[in-house]
PDB file of C-alpha atoms in Angstrom:
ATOM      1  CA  UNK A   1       0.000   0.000   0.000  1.00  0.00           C
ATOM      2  CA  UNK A   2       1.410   3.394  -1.084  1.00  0.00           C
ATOM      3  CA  UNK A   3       0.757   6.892   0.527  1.00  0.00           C
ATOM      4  CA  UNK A   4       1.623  10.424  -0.763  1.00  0.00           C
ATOM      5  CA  UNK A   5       3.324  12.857   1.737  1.00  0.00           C
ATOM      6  CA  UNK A   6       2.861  16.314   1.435  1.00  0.00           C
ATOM      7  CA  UNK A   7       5.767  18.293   3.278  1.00  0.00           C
ATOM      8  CA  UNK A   8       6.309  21.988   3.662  1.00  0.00           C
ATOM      9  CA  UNK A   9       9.223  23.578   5.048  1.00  0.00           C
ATOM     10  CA  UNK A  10      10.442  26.606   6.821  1.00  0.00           C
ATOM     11  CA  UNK A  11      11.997  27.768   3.936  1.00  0.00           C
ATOM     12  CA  UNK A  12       8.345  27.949   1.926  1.00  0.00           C
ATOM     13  CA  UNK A  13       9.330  24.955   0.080  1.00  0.00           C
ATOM     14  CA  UNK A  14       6.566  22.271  -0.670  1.00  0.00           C
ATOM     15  CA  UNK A  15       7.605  18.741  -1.405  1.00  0.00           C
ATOM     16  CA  UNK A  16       5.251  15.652  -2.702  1.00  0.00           C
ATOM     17  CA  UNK A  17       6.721  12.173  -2.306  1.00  0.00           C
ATOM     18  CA  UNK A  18       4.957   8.797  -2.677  1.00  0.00           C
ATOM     19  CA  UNK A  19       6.463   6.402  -0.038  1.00  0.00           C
ATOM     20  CA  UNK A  20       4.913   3.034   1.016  1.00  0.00           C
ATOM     21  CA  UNK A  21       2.855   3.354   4.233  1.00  0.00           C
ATOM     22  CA  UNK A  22       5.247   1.674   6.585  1.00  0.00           C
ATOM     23  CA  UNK A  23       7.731   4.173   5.421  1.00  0.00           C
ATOM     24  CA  UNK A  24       6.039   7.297   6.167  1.00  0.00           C
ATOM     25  CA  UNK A  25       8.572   9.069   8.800  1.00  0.00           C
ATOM     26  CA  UNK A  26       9.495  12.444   8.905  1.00  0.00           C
ATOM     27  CA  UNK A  27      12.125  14.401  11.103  1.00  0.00           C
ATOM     28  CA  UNK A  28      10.502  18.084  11.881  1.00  0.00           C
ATOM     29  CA  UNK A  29      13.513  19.460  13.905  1.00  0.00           C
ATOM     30  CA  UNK A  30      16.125  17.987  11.646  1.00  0.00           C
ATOM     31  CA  UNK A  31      15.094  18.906   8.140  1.00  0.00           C
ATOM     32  CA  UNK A  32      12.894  22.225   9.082  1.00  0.00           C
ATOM     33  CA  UNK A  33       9.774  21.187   8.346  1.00  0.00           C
ATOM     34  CA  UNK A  34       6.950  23.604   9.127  1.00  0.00           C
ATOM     35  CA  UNK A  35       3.893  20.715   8.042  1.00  0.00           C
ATOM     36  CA  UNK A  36       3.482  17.337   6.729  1.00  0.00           C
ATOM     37  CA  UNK A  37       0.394  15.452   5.838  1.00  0.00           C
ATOM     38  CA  UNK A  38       0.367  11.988   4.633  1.00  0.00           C
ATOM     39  CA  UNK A  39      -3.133  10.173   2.577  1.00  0.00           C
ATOM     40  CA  UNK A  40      -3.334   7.340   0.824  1.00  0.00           C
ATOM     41  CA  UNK A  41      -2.135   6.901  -2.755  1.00  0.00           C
ATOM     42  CA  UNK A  42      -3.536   5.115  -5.318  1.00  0.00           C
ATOM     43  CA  UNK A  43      -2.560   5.367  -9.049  1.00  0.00           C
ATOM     44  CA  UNK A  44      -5.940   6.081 -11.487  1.00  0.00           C
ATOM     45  CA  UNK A  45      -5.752   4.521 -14.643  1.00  0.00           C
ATOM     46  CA  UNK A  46      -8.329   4.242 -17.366  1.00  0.00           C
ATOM     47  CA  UNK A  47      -9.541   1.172 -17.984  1.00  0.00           C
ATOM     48  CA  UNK A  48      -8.860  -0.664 -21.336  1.00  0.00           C
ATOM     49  CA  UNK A  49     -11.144  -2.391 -23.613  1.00  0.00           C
ATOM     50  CA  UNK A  50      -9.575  -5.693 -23.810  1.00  0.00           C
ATOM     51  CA  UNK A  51      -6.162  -5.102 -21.852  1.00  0.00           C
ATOM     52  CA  UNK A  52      -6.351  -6.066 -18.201  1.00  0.00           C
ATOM     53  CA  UNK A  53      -4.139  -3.918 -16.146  1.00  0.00           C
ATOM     54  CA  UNK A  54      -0.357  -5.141 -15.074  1.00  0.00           C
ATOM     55  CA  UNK A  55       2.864  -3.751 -13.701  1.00  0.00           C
ATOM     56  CA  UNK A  56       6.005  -4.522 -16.130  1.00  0.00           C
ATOM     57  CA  UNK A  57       9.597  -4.616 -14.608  1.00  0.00           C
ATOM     58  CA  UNK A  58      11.300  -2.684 -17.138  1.00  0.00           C
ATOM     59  CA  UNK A  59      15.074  -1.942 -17.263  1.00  0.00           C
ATOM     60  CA  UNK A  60      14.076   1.718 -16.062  1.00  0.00           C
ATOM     61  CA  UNK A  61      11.804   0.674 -12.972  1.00  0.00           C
ATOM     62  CA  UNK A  62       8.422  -0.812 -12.348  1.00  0.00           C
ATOM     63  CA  UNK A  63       5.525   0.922 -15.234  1.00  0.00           C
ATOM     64  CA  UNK A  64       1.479   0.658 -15.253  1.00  0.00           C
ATOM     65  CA  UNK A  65       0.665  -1.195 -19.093  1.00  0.00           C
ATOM     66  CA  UNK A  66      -1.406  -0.541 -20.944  1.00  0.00           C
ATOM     67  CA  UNK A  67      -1.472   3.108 -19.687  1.00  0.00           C
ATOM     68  CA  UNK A  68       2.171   3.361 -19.990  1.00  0.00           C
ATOM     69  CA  UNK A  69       2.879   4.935 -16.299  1.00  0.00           C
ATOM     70  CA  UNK A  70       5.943   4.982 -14.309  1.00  0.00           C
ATOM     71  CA  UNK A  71       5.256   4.097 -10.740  1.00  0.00           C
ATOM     72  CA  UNK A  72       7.365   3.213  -7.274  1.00  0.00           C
ATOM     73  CA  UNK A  73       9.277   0.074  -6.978  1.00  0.00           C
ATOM     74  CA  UNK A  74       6.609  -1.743  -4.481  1.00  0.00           C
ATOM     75  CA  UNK A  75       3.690  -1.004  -6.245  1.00  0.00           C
ATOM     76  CA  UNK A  76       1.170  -3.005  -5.980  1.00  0.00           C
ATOM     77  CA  UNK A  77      -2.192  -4.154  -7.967  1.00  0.00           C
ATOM     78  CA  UNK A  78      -4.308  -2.741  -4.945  1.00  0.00           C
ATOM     79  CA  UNK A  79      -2.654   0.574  -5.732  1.00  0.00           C
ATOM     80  CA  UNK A  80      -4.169   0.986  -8.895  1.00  0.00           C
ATOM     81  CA  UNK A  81      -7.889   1.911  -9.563  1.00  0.00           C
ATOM     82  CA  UNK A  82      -8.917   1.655 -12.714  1.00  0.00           C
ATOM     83  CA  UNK A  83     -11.690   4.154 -14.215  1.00  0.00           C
ATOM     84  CA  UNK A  84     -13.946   3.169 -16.694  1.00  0.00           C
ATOM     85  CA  UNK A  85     -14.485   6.055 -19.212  1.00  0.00           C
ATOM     86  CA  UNK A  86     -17.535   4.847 -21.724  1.00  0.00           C
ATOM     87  CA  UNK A  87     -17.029   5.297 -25.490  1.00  0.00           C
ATOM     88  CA  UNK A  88     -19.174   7.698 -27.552  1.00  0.00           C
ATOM     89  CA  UNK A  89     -21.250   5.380 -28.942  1.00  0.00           C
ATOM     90  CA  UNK A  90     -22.109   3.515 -25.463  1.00  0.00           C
ATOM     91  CA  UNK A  91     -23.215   7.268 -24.236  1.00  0.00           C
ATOM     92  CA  UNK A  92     -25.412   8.016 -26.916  1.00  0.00           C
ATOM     93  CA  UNK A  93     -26.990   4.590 -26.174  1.00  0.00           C
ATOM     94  CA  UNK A  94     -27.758   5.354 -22.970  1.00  0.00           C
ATOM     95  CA  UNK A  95     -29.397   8.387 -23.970  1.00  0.00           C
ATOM     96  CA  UNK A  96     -31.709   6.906 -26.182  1.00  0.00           C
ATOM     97  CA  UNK A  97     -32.861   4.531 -23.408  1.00  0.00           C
ATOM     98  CA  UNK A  98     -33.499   7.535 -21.047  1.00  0.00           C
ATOM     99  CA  UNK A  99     -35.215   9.801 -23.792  1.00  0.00           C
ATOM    100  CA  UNK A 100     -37.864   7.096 -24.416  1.00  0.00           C
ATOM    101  CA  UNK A 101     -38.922   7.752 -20.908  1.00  0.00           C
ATOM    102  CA  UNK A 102     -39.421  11.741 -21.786  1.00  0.00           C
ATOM    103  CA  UNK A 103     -42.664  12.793 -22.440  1.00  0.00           C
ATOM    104  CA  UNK A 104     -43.085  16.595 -23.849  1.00  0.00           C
ATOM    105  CA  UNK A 105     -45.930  19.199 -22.546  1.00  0.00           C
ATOM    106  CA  UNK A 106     -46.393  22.624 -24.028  1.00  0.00           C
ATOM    107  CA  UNK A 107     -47.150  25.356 -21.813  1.00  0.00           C
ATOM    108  CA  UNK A 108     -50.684  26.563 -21.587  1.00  0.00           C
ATOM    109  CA  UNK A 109     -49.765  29.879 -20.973  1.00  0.00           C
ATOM    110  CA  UNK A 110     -46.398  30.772 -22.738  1.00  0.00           C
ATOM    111  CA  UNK A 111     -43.893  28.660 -25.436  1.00  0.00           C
ATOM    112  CA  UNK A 112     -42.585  26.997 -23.133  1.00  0.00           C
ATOM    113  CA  UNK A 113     -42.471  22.971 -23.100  1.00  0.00           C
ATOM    114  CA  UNK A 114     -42.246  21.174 -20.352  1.00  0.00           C
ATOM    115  CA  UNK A 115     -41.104  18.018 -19.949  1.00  0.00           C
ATOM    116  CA  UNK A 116     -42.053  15.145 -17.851  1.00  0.00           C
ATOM    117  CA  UNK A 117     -39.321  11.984 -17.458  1.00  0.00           C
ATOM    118  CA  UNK A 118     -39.635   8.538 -16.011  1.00  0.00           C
ATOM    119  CA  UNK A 119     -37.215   7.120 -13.821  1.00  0.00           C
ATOM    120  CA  UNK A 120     -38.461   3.683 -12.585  1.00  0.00           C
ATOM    121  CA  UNK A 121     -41.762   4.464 -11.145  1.00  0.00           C
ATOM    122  CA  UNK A 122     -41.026   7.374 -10.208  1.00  0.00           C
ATOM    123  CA  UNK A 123     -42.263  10.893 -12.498  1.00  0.00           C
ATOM    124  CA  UNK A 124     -40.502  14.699 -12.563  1.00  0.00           C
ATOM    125  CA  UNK A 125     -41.481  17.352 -14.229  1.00  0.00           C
ATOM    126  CA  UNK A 126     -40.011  20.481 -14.561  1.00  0.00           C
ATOM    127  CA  UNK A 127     -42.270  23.253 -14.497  1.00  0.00           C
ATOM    128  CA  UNK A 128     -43.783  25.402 -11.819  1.00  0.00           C
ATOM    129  CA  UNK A 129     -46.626  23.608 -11.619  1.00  0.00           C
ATOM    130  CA  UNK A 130     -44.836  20.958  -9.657  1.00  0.00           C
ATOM    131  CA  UNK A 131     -43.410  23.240  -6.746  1.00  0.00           C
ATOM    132  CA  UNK A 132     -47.027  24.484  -6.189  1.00  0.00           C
ATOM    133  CA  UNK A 133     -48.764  21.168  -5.953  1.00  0.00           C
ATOM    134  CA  UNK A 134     -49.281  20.110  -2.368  1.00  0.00           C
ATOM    135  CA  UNK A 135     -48.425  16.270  -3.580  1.00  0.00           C
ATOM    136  CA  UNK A 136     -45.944  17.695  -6.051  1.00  0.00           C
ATOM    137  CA  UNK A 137     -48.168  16.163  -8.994  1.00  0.00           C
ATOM    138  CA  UNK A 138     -48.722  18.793 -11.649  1.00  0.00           C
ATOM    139  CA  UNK A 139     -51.231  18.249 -14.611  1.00  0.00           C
ATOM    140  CA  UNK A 140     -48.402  16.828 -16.727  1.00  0.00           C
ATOM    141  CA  UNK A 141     -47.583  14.132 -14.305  1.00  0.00           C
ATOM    142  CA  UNK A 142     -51.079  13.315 -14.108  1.00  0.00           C
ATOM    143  CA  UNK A 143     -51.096  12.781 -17.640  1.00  0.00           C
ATOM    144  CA  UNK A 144     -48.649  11.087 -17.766  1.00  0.00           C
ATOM    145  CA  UNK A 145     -49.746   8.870 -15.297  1.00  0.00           C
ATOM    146  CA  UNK A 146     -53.301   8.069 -16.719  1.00  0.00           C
ATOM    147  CA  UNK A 147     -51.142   7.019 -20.307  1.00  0.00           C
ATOM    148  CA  UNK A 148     -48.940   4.725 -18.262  1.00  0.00           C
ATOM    149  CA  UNK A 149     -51.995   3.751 -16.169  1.00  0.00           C
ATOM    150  CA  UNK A 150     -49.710   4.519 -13.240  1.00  0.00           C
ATOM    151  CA  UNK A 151     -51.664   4.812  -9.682  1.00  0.00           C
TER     152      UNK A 151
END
């Protein structure tokens, strides 16, 4: 397990280090140091498609692959997270799936269009009409109700 110390000294000086956790020391009177805070570390990398996520002993030192990073000696897998960052195409799926849960109103009394949007069985709209209703069920939710036969 890695942890990242964050040391200041008297001199205004501000120095980050990542150190393992059992090696987390620091000598206040000896090297002037004004503060010191030490947190846990881990390394974010983006998670491939198809490539799991190793560390390679290289000539130079210990790197993350796929994502090419250089990292301490005694990394370890549990020191890595790995963030999952969805393509395009997988977003724009998604959005499809919520927008067929959308259903439009137009206002009554400007140009407005409100809109009212299912998210399990539970409706939202977004105009005023909401905030006034004691049960927070405008006419659009209503509506929208009696085409989903909902309550």
């Amino acid at each position: 397990m890695l942890s990242q110390l964050i040391i200041g000294y008297e001199d205004g000086r501000e120095e980050v280090k990542i150190v393992p956790s059992n090696n987390t020391k620091i000598y206040p009177q000896r090297d002037k140091i004004k503060y010191g805070f030490h947190k846990p570390f881990k390394y974010e990398v983006i998670k491939h498609r198809i490539l799991p996520v190793v560390i390679a002993n290289c000539p130079n030192g210990k790197v993350i692959m796929p994502a090419g990073i250089d990292c301490h000696p005694e990394t370890t897998l549990d020191d890595i997270i790995e963030i999952v960052v969805e393509t395009e195409q997988e977003n724009q799926e998604k959005k499809e799936i919520i927008e067929k849960n959308v259903f439009e109103f137009k206002s009554s009394s400007s140009d407005s269009i409100y809109k009212v949007r299912q998210n399990g069985d539970k409706l939202k709209c977004d105009c005023p009409g909401t905030w006034r209703a004691k049960d927070r069920r405008c006419k659009h939710i209503k509506e929208v109700e009696k085409i989903l036969n909902i309550k």
